[in-house]
PDB file of C-alpha atoms and ligand atoms in Angstrom:
ATOM      1  CA  MET A   1      -9.876 -13.006 -11.524  1.00  0.00           C
ATOM      2  CA  ALA A   2     -12.778 -15.018 -10.189  1.00  0.00           C
ATOM      3  CA  GLU A   3     -15.607 -12.507 -10.093  1.00  0.00           C
ATOM      4  CA  ARG A   4     -16.820 -10.194 -12.845  1.00  0.00           C
ATOM      5  CA  PRO A   5     -14.069  -7.568 -13.186  1.00  0.00           C
ATOM      6  CA  TYR A   6     -15.066  -4.130 -11.939  1.00  0.00           C
ATOM      7  CA  ILE A   7     -13.627  -1.122 -13.748  1.00  0.00           C
ATOM      8  CA  VAL A   8     -14.473   2.184 -12.103  1.00  0.00           C
ATOM      9  CA  GLY A   9     -13.644   5.652 -13.368  1.00  0.00           C
ATOM     10  CA  ASN A  10     -13.011   8.376 -10.820  1.00  0.00           C
ATOM     11  CA  TRP A  11     -13.458  11.655 -12.644  1.00  0.00           C
ATOM     12  CA  LYS A  12     -12.350  13.679  -9.605  1.00  0.00           C
ATOM     13  CA  MET A  13     -12.992  17.428 -10.121  1.00  0.00           C
ATOM     14  CA  HIS A  14     -13.231  17.114 -13.883  1.00  0.00           C
ATOM     15  CA  GLY A  15     -16.279  17.387 -16.061  1.00  0.00           C
ATOM     16  CA  THR A  16     -19.054  19.745 -17.066  1.00  0.00           C
ATOM     17  CA  ARG A  17     -22.031  18.878 -19.238  1.00  0.00           C
ATOM     18  CA  ALA A  18     -19.669  18.939 -22.211  1.00  0.00           C
ATOM     19  CA  MET A  19     -18.381  15.577 -20.904  1.00  0.00           C
ATOM     20  CA  LEU A  20     -21.786  13.904 -21.242  1.00  0.00           C
ATOM     21  CA  SER A  21     -20.847  12.779 -24.744  1.00  0.00           C
ATOM     22  CA  GLU A  22     -17.888  10.828 -23.290  1.00  0.00           C
ATOM     23  CA  ALA A  23     -20.198   9.175 -20.763  1.00  0.00           C
ATOM     24  CA  ARG A  24     -22.572   8.231 -23.585  1.00  0.00           C
ATOM     25  CA  ALA A  25     -19.715   6.733 -25.597  1.00  0.00           C
ATOM     26  CA  MET A  26     -18.610   4.748 -22.522  1.00  0.00           C
ATOM     27  CA  ASP A  27     -22.123   3.486 -22.034  1.00  0.00           C
ATOM     28  CA  ARG A  28     -22.397   2.315 -25.640  1.00  0.00           C
ATOM     29  CA  ALA A  29     -19.003   0.607 -25.496  1.00  0.00           C
ATOM     30  CA  ALA A  30     -19.824  -1.060 -22.160  1.00  0.00           C
ATOM     31  CA  GLN A  31     -22.658  -2.882 -23.911  1.00  0.00           C
ATOM     32  CA  ARG A  32     -20.014  -4.745 -25.890  1.00  0.00           C
ATOM     33  CA  HIS A  33     -18.215  -5.856 -22.707  1.00  0.00           C
ATOM     34  CA  MET A  34     -20.970  -7.380 -20.630  1.00  0.00           C
ATOM     35  CA  LYS A  35     -18.522  -9.604 -18.760  1.00  0.00           C
ATOM     36  CA  VAL A  36     -17.054  -6.465 -17.199  1.00  0.00           C
ATOM     37  CA  GLU A  37     -18.882  -4.226 -14.747  1.00  0.00           C
ATOM     38  CA  VAL A  38     -18.104  -0.656 -15.792  1.00  0.00           C
ATOM     39  CA  ALA A  39     -18.936   2.353 -13.639  1.00  0.00           C
ATOM     40  CA  ILE A  40     -18.014   5.998 -13.326  1.00  0.00           C
ATOM     41  CA  ALA A  41     -18.015   8.418 -10.429  1.00  0.00           C
ATOM     42  CA  PRO A  42     -18.421  11.884 -11.974  1.00  0.00           C
ATOM     43  CA  PRO A  43     -18.631  15.103  -9.949  1.00  0.00           C
ATOM     44  CA  TYR A  44     -21.935  15.480  -8.055  1.00  0.00           C
ATOM     45  CA  THR A  45     -23.247  17.846 -10.736  1.00  0.00           C
ATOM     46  CA  LEU A  46     -23.177  15.131 -13.400  1.00  0.00           C
ATOM     47  CA  ILE A  47     -24.551  12.198 -11.410  1.00  0.00           C
ATOM     48  CA  HIS A  48     -28.166  12.785 -12.348  1.00  0.00           C
ATOM     49  CA  PRO A  49     -27.702  13.596 -16.051  1.00  0.00           C
ATOM     50  CA  ILE A  50     -25.478  10.545 -16.534  1.00  0.00           C
ATOM     51  CA  HIS A  51     -27.799   8.322 -14.509  1.00  0.00           C
ATOM     52  CA  ARG A  52     -30.739   9.439 -16.683  1.00  0.00           C
ATOM     53  CA  GLU A  53     -29.044   8.386 -19.890  1.00  0.00           C
ATOM     54  CA  ALA A  54     -26.913   5.422 -18.867  1.00  0.00           C
ATOM     55  CA  GLY A  55     -28.213   2.005 -19.784  1.00  0.00           C
ATOM     56  CA  GLN A  56     -25.189  -0.102 -18.983  1.00  0.00           C
ATOM     57  CA  ILE A  57     -22.631   1.748 -16.881  1.00  0.00           C
ATOM     58  CA  GLY A  58     -23.113   2.254 -13.164  1.00  0.00           C
ATOM     59  CA  VAL A  59     -23.000   5.767 -11.752  1.00  0.00           C
ATOM     60  CA  GLY A  60     -21.652   6.692  -8.352  1.00  0.00           C
ATOM     61  CA  ALA A  61     -20.392   9.558  -6.210  1.00  0.00           C
ATOM     62  CA  GLN A  62     -16.878  10.375  -5.060  1.00  0.00           C
ATOM     63  CA  ASN A  63     -17.867  11.267  -1.515  1.00  0.00           C
ATOM     64  CA  CYS A  64     -20.793  11.937   0.805  1.00  0.00           C
ATOM     65  CA  HIS A  65     -21.261  13.378   4.282  1.00  0.00           C
ATOM     66  CA  PHE A  66     -21.835  11.081   7.261  1.00  0.00           C
ATOM     67  CA  ALA A  67     -24.811  13.061   8.587  1.00  0.00           C
ATOM     68  CA  ASP A  68     -28.352  12.586   7.278  1.00  0.00           C
ATOM     69  CA  GLY A  69     -28.798  16.303   6.827  1.00  0.00           C
ATOM     70  CA  GLY A  70     -28.562  19.574   8.722  1.00  0.00           C
ATOM     71  CA  ALA A  71     -26.360  22.641   8.917  1.00  0.00           C
ATOM     72  CA  HIS A  72     -23.432  21.488   6.756  1.00  0.00           C
ATOM     73  CA  THR A  73     -23.062  24.131   4.086  1.00  0.00           C
ATOM     74  CA  GLY A  74     -21.759  22.739   0.837  1.00  0.00           C
ATOM     75  CA  ASP A  75     -22.052  19.112   1.866  1.00  0.00           C
ATOM     76  CA  ILE A  76     -24.151  16.318   0.419  1.00  0.00           C
ATOM     77  CA  SER A  77     -25.655  13.345   2.254  1.00  0.00           C
ATOM     78  CA  ALA A  78     -25.618   9.714   1.178  1.00  0.00           C
ATOM     79  CA  ALA A  79     -29.408   9.805   0.656  1.00  0.00           C
ATOM     80  CA  MET A  80     -29.006  12.831  -1.628  1.00  0.00           C
ATOM     81  CA  VAL A  81     -26.468  11.181  -3.916  1.00  0.00           C
ATOM     82  CA  ALA A  82     -28.641   8.063  -3.978  1.00  0.00           C
ATOM     83  CA  ASP A  83     -31.625  10.246  -4.896  1.00  0.00           C
ATOM     84  CA  ALA A  84     -29.600  11.740  -7.768  1.00  0.00           C
ATOM     85  CA  GLY A  85     -29.072   8.223  -9.138  1.00  0.00           C
ATOM     86  CA  ALA A  86     -25.788   7.112  -7.551  1.00  0.00           C
ATOM     87  CA  LYS A  87     -25.615   3.411  -6.806  1.00  0.00           C
ATOM     88  CA  PHE A  88     -22.249   3.537  -5.061  1.00  0.00           C
ATOM     89  CA  VAL A  89     -19.886   5.960  -3.407  1.00  0.00           C
ATOM     90  CA  ILE A  90     -16.093   6.105  -3.243  1.00  0.00           C
ATOM     91  CA  LEU A  91     -15.045   6.781   0.346  1.00  0.00           C
ATOM     92  CA  GLY A  92     -11.721   7.455   2.028  1.00  0.00           C
ATOM     93  CA  HIS A  93      -9.858   8.436  -1.133  1.00  0.00           C
ATOM     94  CA  SER A  94      -6.386   9.720  -0.208  1.00  0.00           C
ATOM     95  CA  GLU A  95      -7.131  13.078  -1.831  1.00  0.00           C
ATOM     96  CA  ARG A  96     -10.079  13.545   0.532  1.00  0.00           C
ATOM     97  CA  ARG A  97      -8.039  12.345   3.477  1.00  0.00           C
ATOM     98  CA  ALA A  98      -5.341  14.912   2.550  1.00  0.00           C
ATOM     99  CA  ASP A  99      -7.461  17.858   1.319  1.00  0.00           C
ATOM    100  CA  HIS A 100     -10.231  17.585   3.897  1.00  0.00           C
ATOM    101  CA  GLY A 101      -8.450  15.981   6.838  1.00  0.00           C
ATOM    102  CA  GLU A 102     -10.704  12.909   6.728  1.00  0.00           C
ATOM    103  CA  SER A 103      -9.637  10.526   9.474  1.00  0.00           C
ATOM    104  CA  ASP A 104     -10.347   6.805   9.552  1.00  0.00           C
ATOM    105  CA  ALA A 105     -13.122   7.569  12.077  1.00  0.00           C
ATOM    106  CA  VAL A 106     -14.795  10.015   9.691  1.00  0.00           C
ATOM    107  CA  VAL A 107     -14.483   7.547   6.808  1.00  0.00           C
ATOM    108  CA  LYS A 108     -16.031   4.841   8.990  1.00  0.00           C
ATOM    109  CA  ALA A 109     -19.018   7.088   9.789  1.00  0.00           C
ATOM    110  CA  LYS A 110     -19.424   7.770   6.064  1.00  0.00           C
ATOM    111  CA  VAL A 111     -19.331   4.057   5.222  1.00  0.00           C
ATOM    112  CA  GLU A 112     -22.085   3.495   7.766  1.00  0.00           C
ATOM    113  CA  ALA A 113     -24.203   6.333   6.370  1.00  0.00           C
ATOM    114  CA  ALA A 114     -23.710   5.193   2.764  1.00  0.00           C
ATOM    115  CA  LEU A 115     -24.722   1.590   3.451  1.00  0.00           C
ATOM    116  CA  GLU A 116     -27.688   2.837   5.424  1.00  0.00           C
ATOM    117  CA  ALA A 117     -28.767   4.824   2.347  1.00  0.00           C
ATOM    118  CA  GLY A 118     -28.543   1.673   0.217  1.00  0.00           C
ATOM    119  CA  LEU A 119     -25.346   2.633  -1.595  1.00  0.00           C
ATOM    120  CA  ARG A 120     -22.509   0.248  -2.323  1.00  0.00           C
ATOM    121  CA  VAL A 121     -19.171   1.455  -1.011  1.00  0.00           C
ATOM    122  CA  ILE A 122     -15.722   1.522  -2.586  1.00  0.00           C
ATOM    123  CA  LEU A 123     -13.410   2.011   0.368  1.00  0.00           C
ATOM    124  CA  CYS A 124      -9.973   3.356  -0.554  1.00  0.00           C
ATOM    125  CA  CYS A 125      -6.776   2.629   1.267  1.00  0.00           C
ATOM    126  CA  GLY A 126      -3.092   3.062   0.494  1.00  0.00           C
ATOM    127  CA  GLU A 127       0.274   3.995   1.900  1.00  0.00           C
ATOM    128  CA  SER A 128       2.576   6.955   1.292  1.00  0.00           C
ATOM    129  CA  GLU A 129       5.987   6.495  -0.292  1.00  0.00           C
ATOM    130  CA  LYS A 130       7.598   7.101   3.112  1.00  0.00           C
ATOM    131  CA  THR A 131       5.558   4.316   4.699  1.00  0.00           C
ATOM    132  CA  ARG A 132       6.409   1.920   1.864  1.00  0.00           C
ATOM    133  CA  ASP A 133      10.109   2.779   2.063  1.00  0.00           C
ATOM    134  CA  ALA A 134       9.990   2.108   5.805  1.00  0.00           C
ATOM    135  CA  GLY A 135       8.641  -1.395   5.058  1.00  0.00           C
ATOM    136  CA  ARG A 136       5.317  -0.670   6.779  1.00  0.00           C
ATOM    137  CA  ALA A 137       2.953  -0.601   3.779  1.00  0.00           C
ATOM    138  CA  VAL A 138       1.020  -3.801   4.545  1.00  0.00           C
ATOM    139  CA  GLN A 139       0.711  -3.018   8.235  1.00  0.00           C
ATOM    140  CA  HIS A 140      -0.482   0.532   7.469  1.00  0.00           C
ATOM    141  CA  VAL A 141      -3.075  -0.522   4.898  1.00  0.00           C
ATOM    142  CA  LYS A 142      -4.546  -3.256   7.115  1.00  0.00           C
ATOM    143  CA  LYS A 143      -4.807  -0.850  10.035  1.00  0.00           C
ATOM    144  CA  GLN A 144      -6.431   1.773   7.819  1.00  0.00           C
ATOM    145  CA  ILE A 145      -9.040  -0.673   6.492  1.00  0.00           C
ATOM    146  CA  LYS A 146      -9.886  -2.015   9.953  1.00  0.00           C
ATOM    147  CA  ALA A 147     -10.254   1.506  11.351  1.00  0.00           C
ATOM    148  CA  SER A 148     -12.383   2.676   8.399  1.00  0.00           C
ATOM    149  CA  LEU A 149     -14.907  -0.161   8.453  1.00  0.00           C
ATOM    150  CA  PRO A 150     -17.908  -0.263  10.775  1.00  0.00           C
ATOM    151  CA  ASP A 151     -19.141  -3.598  12.163  1.00  0.00           C
ATOM    152  CA  LEU A 152     -21.043  -5.081   9.276  1.00  0.00           C
ATOM    153  CA  GLU A 153     -23.335  -8.034   9.450  1.00  0.00           C
ATOM    154  CA  GLU A 154     -22.844  -8.648   5.795  1.00  0.00           C
ATOM    155  CA  ALA A 155     -20.424  -7.086   3.373  1.00  0.00           C
ATOM    156  CA  GLY A 156     -20.371  -9.274   0.247  1.00  0.00           C
ATOM    157  CA  GLU A 157     -21.584  -7.319  -2.760  1.00  0.00           C
ATOM    158  CA  LYS A 158     -21.951  -4.068  -0.877  1.00  0.00           C
ATOM    159  CA  LEU A 159     -18.295  -3.534  -0.187  1.00  0.00           C
ATOM    160  CA  THR A 160     -15.356  -3.115  -2.564  1.00  0.00           C
ATOM    161  CA  ILE A 161     -11.855  -2.249  -1.423  1.00  0.00           C
ATOM    162  CA  ALA A 162      -9.602  -0.101  -3.612  1.00  0.00           C
ATOM    163  CA  TYR A 163      -5.896  -0.308  -2.901  1.00  0.00           C
ATOM    164  CA  GLU A 164      -4.292   2.875  -4.166  1.00  0.00           C
ATOM    165  CA  PRO A 165      -0.705   3.557  -3.140  1.00  0.00           C
ATOM    166  CA  ILE A 166      -0.648   7.347  -2.696  1.00  0.00           C
ATOM    167  CA  TRP A 167       2.646   7.699  -4.538  1.00  0.00           C
ATOM    168  CA  ALA A 168       1.154   6.019  -7.623  1.00  0.00           C
ATOM    169  CA  ILE A 169      -1.879   8.292  -7.951  1.00  0.00           C
ATOM    170  CA  GLY A 170      -1.623  10.650 -10.894  1.00  0.00           C
ATOM    171  CA  THR A 171       2.146  10.239 -11.034  1.00  0.00           C
ATOM    172  CA  GLY A 172       2.569   7.733 -13.830  1.00  0.00           C
ATOM    173  CA  LYS A 173       4.302   5.389 -11.355  1.00  0.00           C
ATOM    174  CA  THR A 174       2.611   2.080 -10.640  1.00  0.00           C
ATOM    175  CA  ALA A 175       3.380  -0.483  -7.996  1.00  0.00           C
ATOM    176  CA  THR A 176       5.099  -3.612  -9.310  1.00  0.00           C
ATOM    177  CA  VAL A 177       2.904  -6.599  -9.995  1.00  0.00           C
ATOM    178  CA  ASP A 178       4.632  -8.388  -7.097  1.00  0.00           C
ATOM    179  CA  ASP A 179       3.865  -5.546  -4.700  1.00  0.00           C
ATOM    180  CA  ILE A 180       0.264  -5.397  -5.905  1.00  0.00           C
ATOM    181  CA  ALA A 181      -0.092  -9.170  -5.524  1.00  0.00           C
ATOM    182  CA  GLU A 182       1.386  -9.087  -2.033  1.00  0.00           C
ATOM    183  CA  MET A 183      -0.891  -6.281  -0.856  1.00  0.00           C
ATOM    184  CA  HIS A 184      -4.035  -7.729  -2.444  1.00  0.00           C
ATOM    185  CA  THR A 185      -3.344 -11.145  -0.933  1.00  0.00           C
ATOM    186  CA  GLU A 186      -2.986  -9.511   2.500  1.00  0.00           C
ATOM    187  CA  ILE A 187      -6.207  -7.547   2.008  1.00  0.00           C
ATOM    188  CA  ARG A 188      -8.007 -10.739   0.923  1.00  0.00           C
ATOM    189  CA  ALA A 189      -6.837 -12.490   4.101  1.00  0.00           C
ATOM    190  CA  LEU A 190      -8.103  -9.558   6.144  1.00  0.00           C
ATOM    191  CA  MET A 191     -11.507  -9.690   4.422  1.00  0.00           C
ATOM    192  CA  VAL A 192     -11.807 -13.403   5.188  1.00  0.00           C
ATOM    193  CA  ASP A 193     -10.787 -12.701   8.791  1.00  0.00           C
ATOM    194  CA  LEU A 194     -13.365  -9.958   9.165  1.00  0.00           C
ATOM    195  CA  PHE A 195     -16.280 -11.411   7.214  1.00  0.00           C
ATOM    196  CA  GLY A 196     -15.662 -15.147   7.037  1.00  0.00           C
ATOM    197  CA  GLU A 197     -14.728 -17.289   4.042  1.00  0.00           C
ATOM    198  CA  GLU A 198     -18.000 -17.024   2.122  1.00  0.00           C
ATOM    199  CA  GLN A 199     -18.281 -13.233   2.094  1.00  0.00           C
ATOM    200  CA  GLY A 200     -14.633 -12.333   2.500  1.00  0.00           C
ATOM    201  CA  SER A 201     -13.641 -14.245  -0.592  1.00  0.00           C
ATOM    202  CA  VAL A 202     -16.072 -12.430  -2.916  1.00  0.00           C
ATOM    203  CA  ILE A 203     -15.352  -8.844  -1.890  1.00  0.00           C
ATOM    204  CA  ARG A 204     -13.670  -7.239  -4.871  1.00  0.00           C
ATOM    205  CA  ILE A 205     -10.288  -5.643  -4.364  1.00  0.00           C
ATOM    206  CA  LEU A 206      -9.438  -3.043  -6.997  1.00  0.00           C
ATOM    207  CA  TYR A 207      -6.038  -1.593  -7.759  1.00  0.00           C
ATOM    208  CA  GLY A 208      -5.731   2.144  -8.428  1.00  0.00           C
ATOM    209  CA  GLY A 209      -2.839   4.454  -9.233  1.00  0.00           C
ATOM    210  CA  SER A 210      -1.827   5.379 -12.789  1.00  0.00           C
ATOM    211  CA  VAL A 211      -3.757   2.521 -14.413  1.00  0.00           C
ATOM    212  CA  LYS A 212      -3.631   3.104 -18.173  1.00  0.00           C
ATOM    213  CA  PRO A 213      -4.553   1.113 -21.282  1.00  0.00           C
ATOM    214  CA  GLU A 214      -0.849   0.173 -21.605  1.00  0.00           C
ATOM    215  CA  ASN A 215      -0.468  -1.391 -18.152  1.00  0.00           C
ATOM    216  CA  ALA A 216      -4.035  -2.576 -17.481  1.00  0.00           C
ATOM    217  CA  SER A 217      -3.621  -6.185 -18.673  1.00  0.00           C
ATOM    218  CA  GLU A 218      -0.566  -6.782 -16.525  1.00  0.00           C
ATOM    219  CA  ILE A 219      -2.162  -5.273 -13.420  1.00  0.00           C
ATOM    220  CA  LEU A 220      -5.513  -6.990 -13.915  1.00  0.00           C
ATOM    221  CA  THR A 221      -3.935 -10.429 -14.124  1.00  0.00           C
ATOM    222  CA  ALA A 222      -2.175 -10.045 -10.745  1.00  0.00           C
ATOM    223  CA  PRO A 223      -3.530 -12.331  -8.017  1.00  0.00           C
ATOM    224  CA  GLU A 224      -6.569 -11.041  -6.130  1.00  0.00           C
ATOM    225  CA  VAL A 225      -6.976  -8.001  -8.388  1.00  0.00           C
ATOM    226  CA  GLY A 226     -10.708  -7.755  -9.090  1.00  0.00           C
ATOM    227  CA  GLY A 227     -10.566  -4.644 -11.229  1.00  0.00           C
ATOM    228  CA  ALA A 228      -9.269  -1.095 -11.294  1.00  0.00           C
ATOM    229  CA  LEU A 229     -10.080   2.342  -9.977  1.00  0.00           C
ATOM    230  CA  VAL A 230      -8.983   4.692 -12.741  1.00  0.00           C
ATOM    231  CA  GLY A 231      -8.471   8.440 -12.480  1.00  0.00           C
ATOM    232  CA  GLY A 232      -6.829  10.301 -15.359  1.00  0.00           C
ATOM    233  CA  ALA A 233      -7.353   7.538 -17.912  1.00  0.00           C
ATOM    234  CA  SER A 234     -11.112   7.456 -17.222  1.00  0.00           C
ATOM    235  CA  LEU A 235     -11.755  10.901 -18.676  1.00  0.00           C
ATOM    236  CA  THR A 236     -12.118   9.823 -22.285  1.00  0.00           C
ATOM    237  CA  ALA A 237     -14.176   6.923 -23.561  1.00  0.00           C
ATOM    238  CA  ASP A 238     -11.257   5.801 -25.704  1.00  0.00           C
ATOM    239  CA  SER A 239      -8.751   5.246 -22.928  1.00  0.00           C
ATOM    240  CA  PHE A 240     -11.264   4.146 -20.281  1.00  0.00           C
ATOM    241  CA  MET A 241     -12.886   1.572 -22.507  1.00  0.00           C
ATOM    242  CA  SER A 242      -9.475   0.228 -23.574  1.00  0.00           C
ATOM    243  CA  ILE A 243      -9.007  -0.626 -19.910  1.00  0.00           C
ATOM    244  CA  ALA A 244     -12.442  -2.277 -19.824  1.00  0.00           C
ATOM    245  CA  LEU A 245     -11.432  -4.222 -22.937  1.00  0.00           C
ATOM    246  CA  ALA A 246      -8.276  -5.430 -21.152  1.00  0.00           C
ATOM    247  CA  ALA A 247     -10.532  -6.659 -18.327  1.00  0.00           C
ATOM    248  CA  ASP A 248     -12.643  -8.546 -20.852  1.00  0.00           C
ATOM    249  CA  SER A 249      -9.783 -10.781 -21.900  1.00  0.00           C
ATOM    250  CA  PRO A 250     -10.276 -14.560 -21.668  1.00  0.00           C
ATOM    251  CA  GLU A 251      -7.280 -15.135 -19.341  1.00  0.00           C
ATOM    252  CA  LEU A 252      -8.887 -13.085 -16.560  1.00  0.00           C
TER     253      LEU A 252
HETATM  254  P1  PGA B 301      -4.960   7.991 -11.411  1.00  0.00           P
HETATM  255  O1  PGA B 301      -5.968   8.152 -10.165  1.00  0.00           O
HETATM  256  O2  PGA B 301      -5.461   6.834 -12.226  1.00  0.00           O
HETATM  257  O3  PGA B 301      -5.058   9.303 -12.136  1.00  0.00           O
HETATM  258  O4  PGA B 301      -3.619   7.737 -10.836  1.00  0.00           O
HETATM  259  C1  PGA B 301      -6.496   7.030  -9.507  1.00  0.00           C
HETATM  260  C2  PGA B 301      -7.375   7.472  -8.355  1.00  0.00           C
HETATM  261  O5  PGA B 301      -6.999   8.410  -7.637  1.00  0.00           O
HETATM  262  O6  PGA B 301      -8.455   6.899  -8.115  1.00  0.00           O
END
C-alpha cells in the first residue's frame, strides 16, 4: 500500500450521544497510529459533537443533497454538513441507491455539490451477487464509477473510491483476495485513464464489505487496496481500532 492507509468507519443509522465515548476512545487510539488516517462517518446528529472533540480522527457524513438549499424537507446540503464539521462525505453507498432510488446521475450531482462545498468525497461502487455470477462485475463497476463522476479538473486527494460488493455488505461474506485485487487493479486503471498517471495513481481505493479485525490484514495487503470502509465493525473502538492497527503493520 503506497499511500497512508485510510480506514473509515460508516456508522450507518447507529449512534446516539451515548456513542460519543466510543468516538473518544477511537480518537485516543488513533493518536497511536499516526501512519494510518482514521475517520468516521456518524449519523448527521453526531457530526458536530464528534468534530468538536476529535483531535486525530476525521469526521464525515454518510450523504448530502445535491441542491444548495430550498424546499427539500428532511434533507441536508453539502454546505450544511461541512458547517457541522464534516470534512468528507460518503456518496453513492448501495444502501442509499437501494433505499432512496439514487441513480448514478443523482450521485454525480451530489459529488459535484460536495466538492463545491470543499468536502472530500468517498464514492462507493459495487456489484450485486447476480451481476458477479453473470461475470459482469468489473464492467458494471467501471460503468457505475464513470456515470457517477462529474468532469473534474483535479481529483487527487479529494476523491476516494470505495469498492463494496453489495453481497458482502453486512453479510459476513467477503470477496476473495484475488477478486478484490482484480477489481482494484481495474479501478486503478480507470482512475489513470480518467485523471492521468500523476493523479490517478494516488487516488485511494478502499475495500468495504464485512471487513473485521480477523480479515483486515489479508484484505489490506491485496494489491491496490488503500484502506477499508467498515460498517458493523466500526461501532466499537475495540474492533475498529484493531482494523486500524492491522493497517499500521510494517508490510503495508
Ligand atoms: P459492513 O458494511 O462492514 O457492515 O459490511 C460496510 C459498508 O456498508 O460500508
